[in-house]
Short mmCIF file of C-alpha atoms (C1' of nucleotides) in Angstrom, two decimals:
data_model
loop_
_atom_site.label_atom_id
_atom_site.label_comp_id
_atom_site.label_asym_id
_atom_site.label_seq_id
_atom_site.Cartn_x
_atom_site.Cartn_y
_atom_site.Cartn_z
CA MET B 1 -15.28 7.09 -42.22
CA PRO B 2 -18.58 8.92 -41.80
CA ARG B 3 -18.70 11.89 -39.49
CA LYS B 4 -21.21 10.33 -37.19
CA SER B 5 -19.11 7.39 -36.11
CA GLU B 6 -16.12 9.60 -35.48
CA LEU B 7 -18.25 11.60 -33.11
CA ASN B 8 -19.52 8.46 -31.48
CA GLN B 9 -15.98 7.28 -31.02
CA GLU B 10 -15.13 10.50 -29.27
CA LEU B 11 -18.08 10.20 -26.94
CA ARG B 12 -17.13 6.63 -26.24
CA ASP B 13 -13.57 7.64 -25.39
CA ALA B 14 -14.82 10.40 -23.13
CA ARG B 15 -16.97 7.90 -21.23
CA LYS B 16 -14.03 5.57 -20.88
CA GLU B 17 -11.95 8.41 -19.50
CA GLN B 18 -14.71 9.28 -17.05
CA ILE B 19 -14.79 5.72 -15.75
CA LEU B 20 -10.99 5.48 -15.58
CA LYS B 21 -10.81 8.69 -13.61
CA ALA B 22 -13.37 7.41 -11.11
CA ALA B 23 -11.60 4.07 -10.91
CA LEU B 24 -8.29 5.77 -10.16
CA ILE B 25 -9.77 7.49 -7.14
CA VAL B 26 -11.35 4.42 -5.58
CA PHE B 27 -8.54 2.02 -6.47
CA ALA B 28 -5.96 4.30 -4.90
CA ARG B 29 -7.92 4.69 -1.68
CA ARG B 30 -9.29 1.17 -1.22
CA GLY B 31 -6.90 -1.08 -3.10
CA MET B 32 -7.72 -3.19 -6.11
CA VAL B 33 -9.31 -6.15 -4.37
CA ALA B 34 -11.39 -4.12 -1.94
CA THR B 35 -12.79 -1.97 -4.73
CA LYS B 36 -16.14 -3.16 -6.04
CA ILE B 37 -17.26 -2.42 -9.57
CA SER B 38 -20.22 -0.70 -7.97
CA ASP B 39 -17.82 1.63 -6.13
CA ILE B 40 -16.36 2.72 -9.45
CA ALA B 41 -19.82 3.08 -10.97
CA LYS B 42 -21.04 5.16 -8.04
CA GLU B 43 -17.97 7.42 -8.19
CA ALA B 44 -18.50 7.90 -11.93
CA GLY B 45 -22.22 8.40 -11.48
CA LEU B 46 -23.50 5.54 -13.58
CA SER B 47 -24.75 1.98 -13.22
CA HIS B 48 -22.45 -0.96 -12.60
CA GLY B 49 -23.70 -2.65 -15.74
CA LEU B 50 -22.44 0.21 -17.87
CA VAL B 51 -18.90 -0.22 -16.64
CA TYR B 52 -18.90 -3.62 -18.32
CA HIS B 53 -20.11 -2.05 -21.53
CA TYR B 54 -16.80 -0.17 -21.73
CA PHE B 55 -14.39 -2.57 -20.08
CA ASN B 56 -14.14 -6.32 -19.86
CA SER B 57 -13.19 -6.68 -16.23
CA LYS B 58 -12.01 -4.96 -13.09
CA GLU B 59 -8.53 -6.23 -13.80
CA GLU B 60 -8.50 -4.59 -17.23
CA ILE B 61 -9.33 -1.20 -15.71
CA PHE B 62 -6.66 -1.55 -13.06
CA SER B 63 -4.19 -2.69 -15.65
CA LEU B 64 -4.76 0.37 -17.85
CA LEU B 65 -4.14 2.63 -14.88
CA VAL B 66 -0.91 0.84 -14.03
CA LYS B 67 0.28 1.32 -17.59
CA LYS B 68 -0.55 4.99 -17.47
CA ALA B 69 1.30 5.39 -14.17
CA ALA B 70 4.37 3.53 -15.37
CA ASN B 71 4.56 5.58 -18.56
CA SER B 72 4.33 8.91 -16.84
CA SER B 73 7.02 8.03 -14.32
CA ILE B 74 9.47 6.88 -16.99
CA GLU B 75 8.67 9.95 -19.04
CA ILE B 76 9.84 12.29 -16.30
CA ILE B 77 13.19 10.56 -16.04
CA GLN B 78 13.70 10.63 -19.79
CA GLN B 79 12.87 14.32 -19.90
CA ALA B 80 15.35 14.92 -17.09
CA ASN B 81 18.02 13.22 -19.15
CA GLU B 82 17.36 15.53 -22.07
CA ILE B 83 17.55 18.87 -20.35
CA LYS B 84 20.96 20.48 -20.38
CA GLY B 85 22.84 20.98 -17.18
CA THR B 86 24.96 19.03 -14.75
CA PRO B 87 23.75 15.66 -13.45
CA LEU B 88 22.78 17.28 -10.18
CA GLU B 89 20.74 19.88 -12.03
CA LYS B 90 18.97 17.08 -13.87
CA LEU B 91 18.16 15.42 -10.57
CA ARG B 92 16.94 18.70 -9.15
CA TRP B 93 14.69 19.32 -12.14
CA MET B 94 13.28 15.81 -11.92
CA THR B 95 12.68 16.09 -8.20
CA GLU B 96 10.90 19.39 -8.63
CA GLN B 97 8.66 17.89 -11.29
CA ILE B 98 7.72 15.00 -9.05
CA LEU B 99 7.16 17.09 -5.94
CA ASN B 100 5.06 19.56 -7.91
CA SER B 101 2.99 16.73 -9.30
CA PHE B 102 2.04 15.81 -5.73
CA VAL B 103 0.08 19.03 -5.50
CA ASP B 104 -2.21 17.73 -8.20
CA SER B 105 -3.87 14.66 -6.81
CA GLU B 106 -4.13 12.70 -10.05
CA HIS B 107 -0.40 12.14 -10.20
CA THR B 108 -0.23 11.18 -6.56
CA LEU B 109 -3.00 8.65 -7.08
CA LEU B 110 -1.20 7.16 -10.09
CA PHE B 111 1.86 6.79 -7.91
CA LEU B 112 -0.16 4.92 -5.31
CA ILE B 113 -1.58 2.61 -7.95
CA MET B 114 1.94 1.75 -9.01
CA ILE B 115 3.02 1.09 -5.43
CA GLN B 116 0.06 -1.22 -4.94
CA ALA B 117 0.77 -3.07 -8.15
CA SER B 118 4.37 -3.67 -7.21
CA THR B 119 3.92 -4.48 -3.53
CA SER B 120 0.79 -6.58 -3.29
CA ASP B 121 0.74 -10.30 -4.01
CA ALA B 122 -2.98 -9.96 -4.63
CA ILE B 123 -2.27 -8.28 -7.98
CA PRO B 124 -2.41 -10.71 -10.94
CA ALA B 125 0.96 -11.60 -12.41
CA GLU B 126 0.08 -10.17 -15.83
CA VAL B 127 -0.42 -6.76 -14.26
CA LYS B 128 2.75 -6.92 -12.20
CA GLU B 129 4.68 -7.74 -15.35
CA LEU B 130 3.74 -4.36 -16.77
CA LEU B 131 6.12 -2.94 -14.20
CA THR B 132 8.84 -5.57 -14.09
CA GLY B 133 8.67 -6.51 -17.75
CA ASP B 134 11.64 -4.51 -18.88
CA GLN B 135 14.03 -4.32 -15.96
CA SER B 136 16.05 -1.63 -17.70
CA LEU B 137 13.05 0.70 -17.60
CA SER B 138 12.73 0.69 -13.81
CA PRO B 139 13.10 4.12 -12.21
CA VAL B 140 16.14 2.99 -10.21
CA MET B 141 17.90 1.69 -13.32
CA CYS B 142 17.08 4.80 -15.36
CA THR B 143 18.46 7.05 -12.67
CA LEU B 144 21.75 5.24 -12.15
CA PRO B 145 23.55 6.85 -15.13
CA ILE B 146 22.71 10.34 -13.90
CA ILE B 147 23.96 9.52 -10.40
CA ALA B 148 27.13 7.94 -11.75
CA ALA B 149 27.82 10.98 -13.94
CA GLY B 150 27.36 13.24 -10.94
CA GLN B 151 29.83 11.18 -8.95
CA GLU B 152 32.33 11.36 -11.80
CA LYS B 153 32.00 15.11 -11.70
CA GLY B 154 32.34 15.21 -7.91
CA GLU B 155 28.91 16.78 -7.44
CA ILE B 156 27.47 13.69 -5.76
CA ILE B 157 28.90 11.79 -2.82
CA SER B 158 30.66 8.58 -3.64
CA ALA B 159 28.28 6.11 -2.01
CA ASN B 160 26.96 3.05 -3.82
CA PRO B 161 24.80 4.48 -6.65
CA VAL B 162 22.17 1.78 -6.25
CA THR B 163 21.80 2.58 -2.57
CA LEU B 164 21.47 6.26 -3.40
CA ALA B 165 18.81 5.58 -6.03
CA VAL B 166 16.90 3.24 -3.72
CA THR B 167 16.97 5.82 -0.98
CA TYR B 168 15.83 8.53 -3.36
CA TYR B 169 12.83 6.53 -4.56
CA ALA B 170 12.00 5.40 -1.05
CA PHE B 171 11.58 9.04 -0.25
CA ILE B 172 9.35 9.68 -3.27
CA GLN B 173 7.15 6.67 -2.57
CA GLY B 174 6.95 7.48 1.11
CA LEU B 175 5.87 11.00 0.35
CA ALA B 176 3.12 9.84 -1.99
CA ILE B 177 1.83 7.57 0.75
CA ASN B 178 2.02 10.34 3.28
CA LYS B 179 -0.01 12.56 1.03
CA ILE B 180 -2.97 10.19 1.13
CA GLN B 181 -2.82 9.78 4.90
CA TRP B 182 -2.57 13.51 5.40
CA PRO B 183 -3.52 15.49 2.29
CA GLU B 184 -2.39 18.86 3.64
CA CYS B 185 0.97 17.58 4.82
CA PRO B 186 3.88 19.91 4.04
CA ILE B 187 5.74 18.86 0.89
CA PRO B 188 9.45 19.48 1.29
CA ASP B 189 11.50 21.50 -1.13
CA ALA B 190 13.53 19.57 -3.72
CA ASN B 191 16.72 20.89 -2.17
CA LEU B 192 15.96 19.21 1.14
CA LEU B 193 15.78 15.81 -0.49
CA LEU B 194 18.83 16.43 -2.66
CA ARG B 195 20.91 16.92 0.46
CA ILE B 196 21.44 13.17 0.58
CA PHE B 197 23.33 13.40 -2.72
CA ILE B 198 25.30 16.57 -2.43
CA ASN B 199 29.00 16.57 -1.88
CA GLU B 200 29.39 19.70 0.25
CA LYS B 201 33.15 19.75 0.43
CA GLY B 202 34.27 19.33 -3.16
CA SER B 203 31.81 21.77 -4.67
CA SER B 204 30.92 20.96 -8.26
CA TYR B 205 31.62 24.28 -9.81
CA HIS B 206 35.34 24.38 -9.08
CA ASN B 207 36.08 20.78 -9.63
CA GLU B 208 36.89 20.09 -13.26
CA MET R 1 -5.59 -22.21 39.57
CA PRO R 2 -4.75 -25.83 38.93
CA ARG R 3 -1.52 -26.63 37.13
CA LYS R 4 -3.20 -28.23 34.21
CA SER R 5 -5.18 -25.23 33.10
CA GLU R 6 -2.12 -23.01 33.35
CA LEU R 7 -0.38 -25.33 30.95
CA ASN R 8 -3.38 -25.33 28.68
CA GLN R 9 -3.40 -21.58 28.70
CA GLU R 10 0.20 -21.53 27.61
CA LEU R 11 -0.46 -23.90 24.77
CA ARG R 12 -3.42 -21.83 23.77
CA ASP R 13 -1.32 -18.67 23.71
CA ALA R 14 1.36 -20.38 21.67
CA ARG R 15 -1.22 -21.40 19.08
CA LYS R 16 -2.54 -17.86 18.94
CA GLU R 17 0.98 -16.59 18.37
CA GLN R 18 1.50 -19.12 15.62
CA ILE R 19 -1.63 -17.93 13.84
CA LEU R 20 -0.76 -14.27 14.33
CA LYS R 21 2.67 -14.81 12.88
CA ALA R 22 1.23 -16.49 9.81
CA ALA R 23 -1.40 -13.77 9.48
CA LEU R 24 1.26 -11.08 9.59
CA ILE R 25 3.03 -12.58 6.62
CA VAL R 26 -0.01 -12.91 4.39
CA PHE R 27 -1.66 -9.66 5.43
CA ALA R 28 1.50 -7.70 4.68
CA ARG R 29 1.91 -9.24 1.25
CA ARG R 30 -1.70 -9.39 0.06
CA GLY R 31 -3.49 -6.71 2.03
CA MET R 32 -6.26 -7.23 4.55
CA VAL R 33 -9.19 -7.58 2.16
CA ALA R 34 -7.41 -9.83 -0.32
CA THR R 35 -6.27 -12.18 2.43
CA LYS R 36 -8.54 -15.17 2.93
CA ILE R 37 -8.81 -16.96 6.25
CA SER R 38 -7.69 -20.04 4.37
CA ASP R 39 -4.50 -18.22 3.35
CA ILE R 40 -3.69 -17.64 6.99
CA ALA R 41 -4.58 -21.23 7.87
CA LYS R 42 -2.42 -22.60 5.10
CA GLU R 43 0.53 -20.41 6.12
CA ALA R 44 0.14 -21.57 9.73
CA GLY R 45 -0.31 -25.18 8.67
CA LEU R 46 -3.76 -25.82 10.12
CA SER R 47 -7.39 -25.90 9.04
CA HIS R 48 -9.37 -22.73 8.45
CA GLY R 49 -11.94 -23.81 11.00
CA LEU R 50 -9.32 -23.77 13.73
CA VAL R 51 -8.51 -20.13 13.11
CA TYR R 52 -12.04 -19.34 14.29
CA HIS R 53 -11.49 -21.40 17.39
CA TYR R 54 -8.85 -18.87 18.48
CA PHE R 55 -10.14 -15.63 16.95
CA ASN R 56 -13.57 -14.23 16.25
CA SER R 57 -12.94 -12.71 12.86
CA LYS R 58 -10.40 -11.69 10.28
CA GLU R 59 -10.77 -8.12 11.43
CA GLU R 60 -9.86 -9.06 15.00
CA ILE R 61 -6.63 -10.66 13.84
CA PHE R 62 -5.71 -7.68 11.71
CA SER R 63 -6.57 -5.34 14.52
CA LEU R 64 -4.27 -7.12 16.98
CA LEU R 65 -1.40 -6.83 14.52
CA VAL R 66 -2.02 -3.12 14.03
CA LYS R 67 -1.89 -2.63 17.79
CA LYS R 68 1.37 -4.52 18.01
CA ALA R 69 2.87 -2.46 15.18
CA ALA R 70 1.79 0.85 16.67
CA ASN R 71 3.19 -0.04 20.07
CA SER R 72 6.57 -1.08 18.80
CA SER R 73 6.99 2.06 16.72
CA ILE R 74 6.14 4.37 19.60
CA GLU R 75 8.42 2.37 21.85
CA ILE R 76 11.47 3.07 19.71
CA ILE R 77 10.91 6.81 19.82
CA GLN R 78 10.44 6.76 23.57
CA GLN R 79 13.63 4.77 24.01
CA ALA R 80 15.44 7.27 21.80
CA ASN R 81 14.28 10.06 24.06
CA GLU R 82 15.69 8.30 27.08
CA ILE R 83 19.21 7.63 25.90
CA LYS R 84 21.73 10.27 26.72
CA GLY R 85 23.37 12.31 24.03
CA THR R 86 22.62 15.25 21.79
CA PRO R 87 19.34 15.39 19.87
CA LEU R 88 21.16 14.38 16.70
CA GLU R 89 22.64 11.38 18.47
CA LYS R 90 19.15 10.38 19.59
CA LEU R 91 17.95 10.59 16.00
CA ARG R 92 20.92 8.56 14.84
CA TRP R 93 20.28 5.87 17.43
CA MET R 94 16.62 5.72 16.50
CA THR R 95 17.37 5.57 12.79
CA GLU R 96 19.86 2.77 13.32
CA GLN R 97 17.30 0.80 15.32
CA ILE R 98 14.73 1.16 12.59
CA LEU R 99 17.09 0.36 9.73
CA ASN R 100 18.43 -2.65 11.59
CA SER R 101 14.90 -3.86 12.19
CA PHE R 102 14.43 -3.97 8.43
CA VAL R 103 16.93 -6.79 8.28
CA ASP R 104 14.57 -8.88 10.36
CA SER R 105 11.45 -9.27 8.31
CA GLU R 106 8.95 -9.30 11.18
CA HIS R 107 9.47 -5.65 11.92
CA THR R 108 9.28 -4.69 8.27
CA LEU R 109 6.01 -6.56 7.95
CA LEU R 110 4.58 -4.80 10.99
CA PHE R 111 5.52 -1.53 9.38
CA LEU R 112 3.66 -2.50 6.25
CA ILE R 113 0.58 -3.47 8.24
CA MET R 114 0.57 -0.04 9.79
CA ILE R 115 0.94 1.66 6.42
CA GLN R 116 -2.00 -0.34 5.09
CA ALA R 117 -4.13 0.48 8.10
CA SER R 118 -3.51 4.17 7.75
CA THR R 119 -3.72 4.49 3.97
CA SER R 120 -6.55 2.22 2.88
CA ASP R 121 -10.19 3.22 3.08
CA ALA R 122 -11.04 -0.47 3.06
CA ILE R 123 -9.87 -0.76 6.66
CA PRO R 124 -12.75 -0.55 9.20
CA ALA R 125 -12.90 2.70 11.13
CA GLU R 126 -12.44 0.95 14.49
CA VAL R 127 -9.07 -0.35 13.34
CA LYS R 128 -7.94 2.97 11.88
CA GLU R 129 -8.74 4.61 15.20
CA LEU R 130 -6.09 2.50 16.87
CA LEU R 131 -3.59 4.65 15.00
CA THR R 132 -5.26 8.04 15.02
CA GLY R 133 -6.78 7.71 18.47
CA ASP R 134 -4.22 9.77 20.31
CA GLN R 135 -2.84 12.34 17.91
CA SER R 136 -0.04 13.20 20.30
CA LEU R 137 1.31 9.65 20.00
CA SER R 138 1.92 9.84 16.25
CA PRO R 139 5.55 9.31 15.23
CA VAL R 140 5.78 12.77 13.66
CA MET R 141 4.51 14.43 16.86
CA CYS R 142 6.79 12.39 19.10
CA THR R 143 9.80 13.32 17.04
CA LEU R 144 9.20 17.07 16.87
CA PRO R 145 10.70 17.83 20.31
CA ILE R 146 13.93 16.08 19.40
CA ILE R 147 14.20 17.97 16.13
CA ALA R 148 13.43 21.29 17.80
CA ALA R 149 16.09 20.65 20.43
CA GLY R 150 18.61 19.89 17.72
CA GLN R 151 17.79 23.12 15.94
CA GLU R 152 18.22 25.03 19.19
CA LYS R 153 21.63 23.50 19.51
CA GLY R 154 22.52 24.30 15.90
CA GLU R 155 23.03 20.62 15.02
CA ILE R 156 20.01 20.51 12.76
CA ILE R 157 19.18 22.86 9.90
CA SER R 158 16.55 25.47 10.57
CA ALA R 159 13.81 24.23 8.27
CA ASN R 160 10.22 23.77 9.43
CA PRO R 161 10.38 20.89 11.98
CA VAL R 162 7.13 19.35 10.77
CA THR R 163 8.43 19.24 7.22
CA LEU R 164 11.64 17.62 8.44
CA ALA R 165 9.74 15.01 10.43
CA VAL R 166 7.39 14.26 7.54
CA THR R 167 10.34 13.89 5.20
CA TYR R 168 12.11 11.62 7.63
CA TYR R 169 9.15 9.27 8.01
CA ALA R 170 8.53 9.32 4.29
CA PHE R 171 12.02 7.83 3.94
CA ILE R 172 11.32 5.19 6.54
CA GLN R 173 7.97 4.16 5.09
CA GLY R 174 9.36 4.20 1.59
CA LEU R 175 12.20 1.91 2.59
CA ALA R 176 9.81 -0.55 4.22
CA ILE R 177 7.81 -0.68 1.01
CA ASN R 178 10.93 -1.04 -1.05
CA LYS R 179 12.00 -3.96 1.06
CA ILE R 180 8.93 -5.97 0.13
CA GLN R 181 9.25 -5.20 -3.58
CA TRP R 182 12.91 -6.11 -3.55
CA PRO R 183 13.93 -8.06 -0.43
CA GLU R 184 17.68 -7.90 -1.12
CA CYS R 185 17.68 -4.18 -1.83
CA PRO R 186 20.55 -2.30 -0.21
CA ILE R 187 19.50 -0.60 3.01
CA PRO R 188 21.23 2.74 3.40
CA ASP R 189 23.31 3.65 6.38
CA ALA R 190 21.67 5.81 9.05
CA ASN R 191 24.12 8.59 8.25
CA LEU R 192 22.86 8.83 4.70
CA LEU R 193 19.31 9.53 5.89
CA LEU R 194 20.50 11.93 8.54
CA ARG R 195 22.16 14.10 5.91
CA ILE R 196 18.83 15.84 5.39
CA PHE R 197 19.02 17.11 8.99
CA ILE R 198 22.64 17.95 9.45
CA ASN R 199 23.81 21.51 9.53
CA GLU R 200 27.22 21.29 7.89
CA LYS R 201 29.37 24.32 7.65
CA GLY R 202 28.86 26.00 4.31
CA SER R 203 25.42 24.50 3.89
CA SER R 204 23.22 27.04 2.17
CA TYR R 205 19.86 25.44 2.71
CA HIS R 206 17.19 27.68 4.18
CA ASN R 207 13.46 27.41 4.33
CA GLU R 208 10.81 29.80 5.65
"C1'" DG C 1 -8.75 -29.14 20.07
"C1'" DT C 2 -8.95 -30.09 15.44
"C1'" DC C 3 -11.10 -31.31 11.46
"C1'" DT C 4 -14.73 -31.31 7.36
"C1'" DA C 5 -19.05 -29.82 5.64
"C1'" DT C 6 -22.06 -26.32 4.70
"C1'" DA C 7 -25.01 -22.21 5.44
"C1'" DG C 8 -25.42 -17.67 3.84
"C1'" DC C 9 -24.18 -13.73 1.55
"C1'" DG C 10 -21.72 -10.50 -1.31
"C1'" DG C 11 -19.83 -9.24 -5.54
"C1'" DG C 12 -18.03 -10.10 -10.57
"C1'" DA C 13 -19.86 -10.72 -14.68
"C1'" DT C 14 -23.83 -11.39 -18.00
"C1'" DA C 15 -28.58 -11.15 -20.07
"C1'" DG C 16 -31.90 -8.76 -21.72
"C1'" DA C 17 -35.43 -4.93 -21.35
"C1'" DC C 18 -35.92 -0.24 -22.89
"C1'" DG A 1 -26.10 3.26 -24.69
"C1'" DT A 2 -27.92 2.63 -20.30
"C1'" DC A 3 -30.35 0.35 -16.93
"C1'" DT A 4 -32.15 -3.61 -13.73
"C1'" DA A 5 -32.37 -8.36 -12.69
"C1'" DT A 6 -29.95 -12.38 -11.98
"C1'" DC A 7 -26.52 -16.22 -12.32
"C1'" DC A 8 -22.91 -18.27 -9.96
"C1'" DC A 9 -18.77 -18.65 -7.63
"C1'" DG A 10 -16.00 -17.96 -3.62
"C1'" DC A 11 -15.39 -16.49 0.89
"C1'" DT A 12 -16.63 -15.67 5.96
"C1'" DA A 13 -18.29 -17.73 9.62
"C1'" DT A 14 -20.72 -21.66 11.96
"C1'" DA A 15 -22.13 -26.50 13.02
"C1'" DG A 16 -21.12 -30.62 14.26
"C1'" DA A 17 -18.31 -35.07 13.88
"C1'" DC A 18 -14.32 -37.15 15.98
#
DNA sequence: GTCTATAGCGGGATAGAC
DNA sequence: GTCTATCCCGCTATAGAC
């Protein structure tokens, strides 16, 4: 492949990234339906016609962002599974990663995109399926084994693991939403959130 | 006032309620912008023209629902303040009320309307002001005195009260969102949420 | 009071100039 | 590759029949 077209490809990819980045901002703040292609174009600093030179439709752009969001959220859980430590330490590490990511707005915005995609009936079915496609990849499902292991070990209270996971993710989603309403809102420490899990009485370290 | 027009007024109000109820359902699930007047009409079982006989615009309908949602959320906090008991007992009562209301879908939907109104830039400023108008009436602000009193008493851990309140409402909002993604999802017990507040003996959590 | 028909406009997507 | 002009559909809101 000649040098020139490689370079062109890179420029093309950079432009696509630029548009996606702009789209992320406006989609997260206005919602998919309320966002006009011209909003994205204005945010990216180019004409609305050019957006269609790089993407086929508004839905395609939104869809790519949903994919990106879903991947990065699954990735964190998988990384948590790989680090060594007790189940509770894995949960703490994961929680810290997520809470830290809220400082950087890009991750928060990706979270909001995912919430929109899963909660709004206005999102086309094909896009929603990106999230529900493989049930076993849902954050709640991926987290269950860690919670169960922690219960086995006595580190985590013996409530219904699904309820615990739901509650945990409710917190995460709620915090992401809060962040957009009130960008300077105080982000709690991971330990505060983990209090819902921790079995104070039978402390983990003496219980084996 | 003659009897007949009183009766007419009642019928008129009932129709308005019918439309509002239908609007609540579709607004919550699709978002304000994505909801068409014909969606509301279809849900209410009448023609789209008739909706305009009772309301002036889509925005007016949405706005009325936001008002209703804001009122009922403030009401719960005020009621919590009035019951007798320790601060923690007030928080428990309030949490139980809210979690119970999630069983009934109308309250959950009102919650979602409020989240939309406060998070989306696509919502007209006049509507957003219904929520931000009096800062001192925000749920976080209303809850701070209860939390502070609980800390005074030693019932509640000595973290930053604003952070605690933000975390608490993040849970609540997150659960409301969860409920629409997954209607049969397990709703946690109030005591599980309250674990973030409770100062158990041997708890080593400190902040600031 | 309730319906159907339609005016009017805004925005997604495309064509074509440069 | 980038822009402007425009097609065309769909939705809000209104008009007017019954």
